[in-house]
């Protein structure tokens, strides 16, 4: 049996570079991971430290992490769908070009991108802007791949259904450099029935093709199907539920696809104090294939001790 490729969102800081991200992923028992090359909400990015990158690659090798499964997430403020502000639009294109260069210098093949929000321009114009933008970003025939993430359809978000993603894929010239990132919370919130994932994959296959799935974000959702909210929940504690998520993670058709958790951090008091990553305990639960109703308390106790 092919092994499960599972990881989570981890942090990348200037001091430790990629080496720090690998260490964090390993501390959660992961064999892949995803990170932002800086803060997710801004576009300030430092230089890539080659020595730390090489150390990170060694550590990955020692621990059987295949760098082809590692993902970068582009900052979510980059918006290719709206070109009202020409400078901003040009900045977004240029930033993504640089982001792909950063990925390349780290040896990473996949960069997840939110397609964008049209912010009043309308769906058609928004999609057109995304296509124009991606054609500029993916000017070269070869290079890292952009995985377009399926979105919840919050506000004017595009990529909320397979048809919109398909339109983008069909109209970008170098679409050999495009794949799709399915996000279980987003699919649910967009109105797809993720509780019947085989059926959903069949739809996806008909419209886009299963070979286009580049990665999967595994999240439970705080909201009902079709709520267009996009609020992630810890595995088994939301409206999708543990059993349904397990069926997605272990789905035969998704073998070999990296699965990334982006579930919320947990605070010790349950209030607004410091929060801690839930991933170690969630991944243990997933590997044991048995729901742990005390998961959140287990996380709190684990961090209280350390
Ligand atoms: Fe995302
Ligand atoms: Fe996501
Ligand atoms: Zn989300």
mmCIF file of N, CA and C in Angstrom, residues 5-7 34 71 110 112 147 149 180-184 187 197 201 213-219 248-249 251 253-255 257-262:
data_model
loop_
_atom_site.group_PDB
_atom_site.id
_atom_site.type_symbol
_atom_site.label_atom_id
_atom_site.label_comp_id
_atom_site.label_asym_id
_atom_site.label_seq_id
_atom_site.Cartn_x
_atom_site.Cartn_y
_atom_site.Cartn_z
ATOM 1 N N UNK A 5 0.350 10.497 2.550
ATOM 2 C CA UNK A 5 1.185 11.700 2.556
ATOM 3 C C UNK A 5 0.399 12.800 3.257
ATOM 4 N N UNK A 6 0.798 13.089 4.485
ATOM 5 C CA UNK A 6 0.007 14.041 5.266
ATOM 6 C C UNK A 6 0.890 15.027 6.023
ATOM 7 N N UNK A 7 0.419 16.260 6.053
ATOM 8 C CA UNK A 7 1.141 17.309 6.762
ATOM 9 C C UNK A 7 0.189 18.424 7.115
ATOM 10 N N UNK A 34 3.103 22.469 4.377
ATOM 11 C CA UNK A 34 2.837 23.642 3.539
ATOM 12 C C UNK A 34 3.198 24.897 4.337
ATOM 13 N N UNK A 71 4.478 21.995 -0.220
ATOM 14 C CA UNK A 71 3.668 23.032 -0.867
ATOM 15 C C UNK A 71 3.989 24.419 -0.287
ATOM 16 N N UNK A 110 5.231 22.996 -6.086
ATOM 17 C CA UNK A 110 3.819 23.393 -6.097
ATOM 18 C C UNK A 110 3.534 24.620 -5.233
ATOM 19 N N UNK A 112 0.276 26.926 -4.002
ATOM 20 C CA UNK A 112 -1.186 27.060 -3.966
ATOM 21 C C UNK A 112 -1.564 28.538 -4.053
ATOM 22 N N UNK A 147 -1.200 25.625 -8.036
ATOM 23 C CA UNK A 147 -2.409 24.847 -7.732
ATOM 24 C C UNK A 147 -3.509 25.839 -7.370
ATOM 25 N N UNK A 149 -6.785 26.964 -5.819
ATOM 26 C CA UNK A 149 -7.569 26.402 -4.720
ATOM 27 C C UNK A 149 -9.066 26.619 -4.956
ATOM 28 N N UNK A 180 -5.004 21.768 -9.465
ATOM 29 C CA UNK A 180 -6.064 22.241 -8.573
ATOM 30 C C UNK A 180 -5.795 21.758 -7.157
ATOM 31 N N UNK A 181 -6.090 22.610 -6.189
ATOM 32 C CA UNK A 181 -6.028 22.224 -4.781
ATOM 33 C C UNK A 181 -7.465 22.177 -4.261
ATOM 34 N N UNK A 182 -7.913 20.998 -3.878
ATOM 35 C CA UNK A 182 -9.258 20.872 -3.299
ATOM 36 C C UNK A 182 -9.162 21.181 -1.808
ATOM 37 N N UNK A 183 -10.080 22.001 -1.298
ATOM 38 C CA UNK A 183 -10.124 22.281 0.142
ATOM 39 C C UNK A 183 -11.480 21.794 0.648
ATOM 40 N N UNK A 184 -11.464 20.835 1.558
ATOM 41 C CA UNK A 184 -12.726 20.187 1.978
ATOM 42 C C UNK A 184 -13.691 21.159 2.644
ATOM 43 N N UNK A 187 -15.071 23.383 -0.195
ATOM 44 C CA UNK A 187 -16.031 22.651 -1.039
ATOM 45 C C UNK A 187 -17.381 22.565 -0.340
ATOM 46 N N UNK A 197 -17.948 11.868 -1.219
ATOM 47 C CA UNK A 197 -16.782 12.362 -1.951
ATOM 48 C C UNK A 197 -16.553 11.636 -3.270
ATOM 49 N N UNK A 201 -15.931 13.522 -6.638
ATOM 50 C CA UNK A 201 -14.764 13.276 -7.494
ATOM 51 C C UNK A 201 -15.186 12.906 -8.916
ATOM 52 N N UNK A 213 -5.613 17.012 -9.851
ATOM 53 C CA UNK A 213 -5.604 17.304 -8.413
ATOM 54 C C UNK A 213 -4.156 17.318 -7.918
ATOM 55 N N UNK A 214 -3.708 18.484 -7.475
ATOM 56 C CA UNK A 214 -2.315 18.645 -7.051
ATOM 57 C C UNK A 214 -2.121 18.539 -5.562
ATOM 58 N N UNK A 215 -3.139 18.880 -4.802
ATOM 59 C CA UNK A 215 -3.064 18.714 -3.360
ATOM 60 C C UNK A 215 -4.461 18.889 -2.767
ATOM 61 N N UNK A 216 -4.609 18.457 -1.518
ATOM 62 C CA UNK A 216 -5.906 18.569 -0.853
ATOM 63 C C UNK A 216 -5.727 19.197 0.519
ATOM 64 N N UNK A 217 -6.506 20.213 0.802
ATOM 65 C CA UNK A 217 -6.539 20.783 2.145
ATOM 66 C C UNK A 217 -7.631 20.070 2.922
ATOM 67 N N UNK A 218 -7.226 19.477 4.027
ATOM 68 C CA UNK A 218 -8.153 18.705 4.845
ATOM 69 C C UNK A 218 -8.586 19.543 6.044
ATOM 70 N N UNK A 219 -9.820 19.990 6.024
ATOM 71 C CA UNK A 219 -10.358 20.792 7.131
ATOM 72 C C UNK A 219 -11.805 20.408 7.363
ATOM 73 N N UNK A 248 -12.273 10.684 2.878
ATOM 74 C CA UNK A 248 -11.571 11.509 1.880
ATOM 75 C C UNK A 248 -10.068 11.218 1.947
ATOM 76 N N UNK A 249 -9.545 11.219 3.178
ATOM 77 C CA UNK A 249 -8.102 11.023 3.356
ATOM 78 C C UNK A 249 -7.650 9.674 2.790
ATOM 79 N N UNK A 251 -9.283 7.853 0.533
ATOM 80 C CA UNK A 251 -9.914 7.537 -0.750
ATOM 81 C C UNK A 251 -8.870 7.011 -1.750
ATOM 82 N N UNK A 253 -8.801 6.949 -4.869
ATOM 83 C CA UNK A 253 -8.536 7.810 -6.029
ATOM 84 C C UNK A 253 -7.607 8.971 -5.681
ATOM 85 N N UNK A 254 -7.386 9.195 -4.400
ATOM 86 C CA UNK A 254 -6.556 10.333 -3.980
ATOM 87 C C UNK A 254 -5.210 9.879 -3.417
ATOM 88 N N UNK A 255 -4.911 8.625 -3.656
ATOM 89 C CA UNK A 255 -3.633 8.062 -3.229
ATOM 90 C C UNK A 255 -2.496 8.886 -3.823
ATOM 91 N N UNK A 257 -1.700 11.840 -3.374
ATOM 92 C CA UNK A 257 -1.913 13.298 -3.369
ATOM 93 C C UNK A 257 -1.613 13.825 -1.969
ATOM 94 N N UNK A 258 -0.757 14.853 -1.834
ATOM 95 C CA UNK A 258 -0.452 15.390 -0.498
ATOM 96 C C UNK A 258 -1.711 15.968 0.173
ATOM 97 N N UNK A 259 -1.898 15.609 1.441
ATOM 98 C CA UNK A 259 -3.042 16.084 2.219
ATOM 99 C C UNK A 259 -2.517 17.035 3.303
ATOM 100 N N UNK A 260 -3.066 18.228 3.332
ATOM 101 C CA UNK A 260 -2.561 19.275 4.228
ATOM 102 C C UNK A 260 -3.666 19.769 5.166
ATOM 103 N N UNK A 261 -3.399 19.727 6.470
ATOM 104 C CA UNK A 261 -4.356 20.246 7.450
ATOM 105 C C UNK A 261 -4.157 21.749 7.641
ATOM 106 N N UNK A 262 -5.263 22.467 7.706
ATOM 107 C CA UNK A 262 -5.220 23.910 8.016
ATOM 108 C C UNK A 262 -6.265 24.196 9.079
#
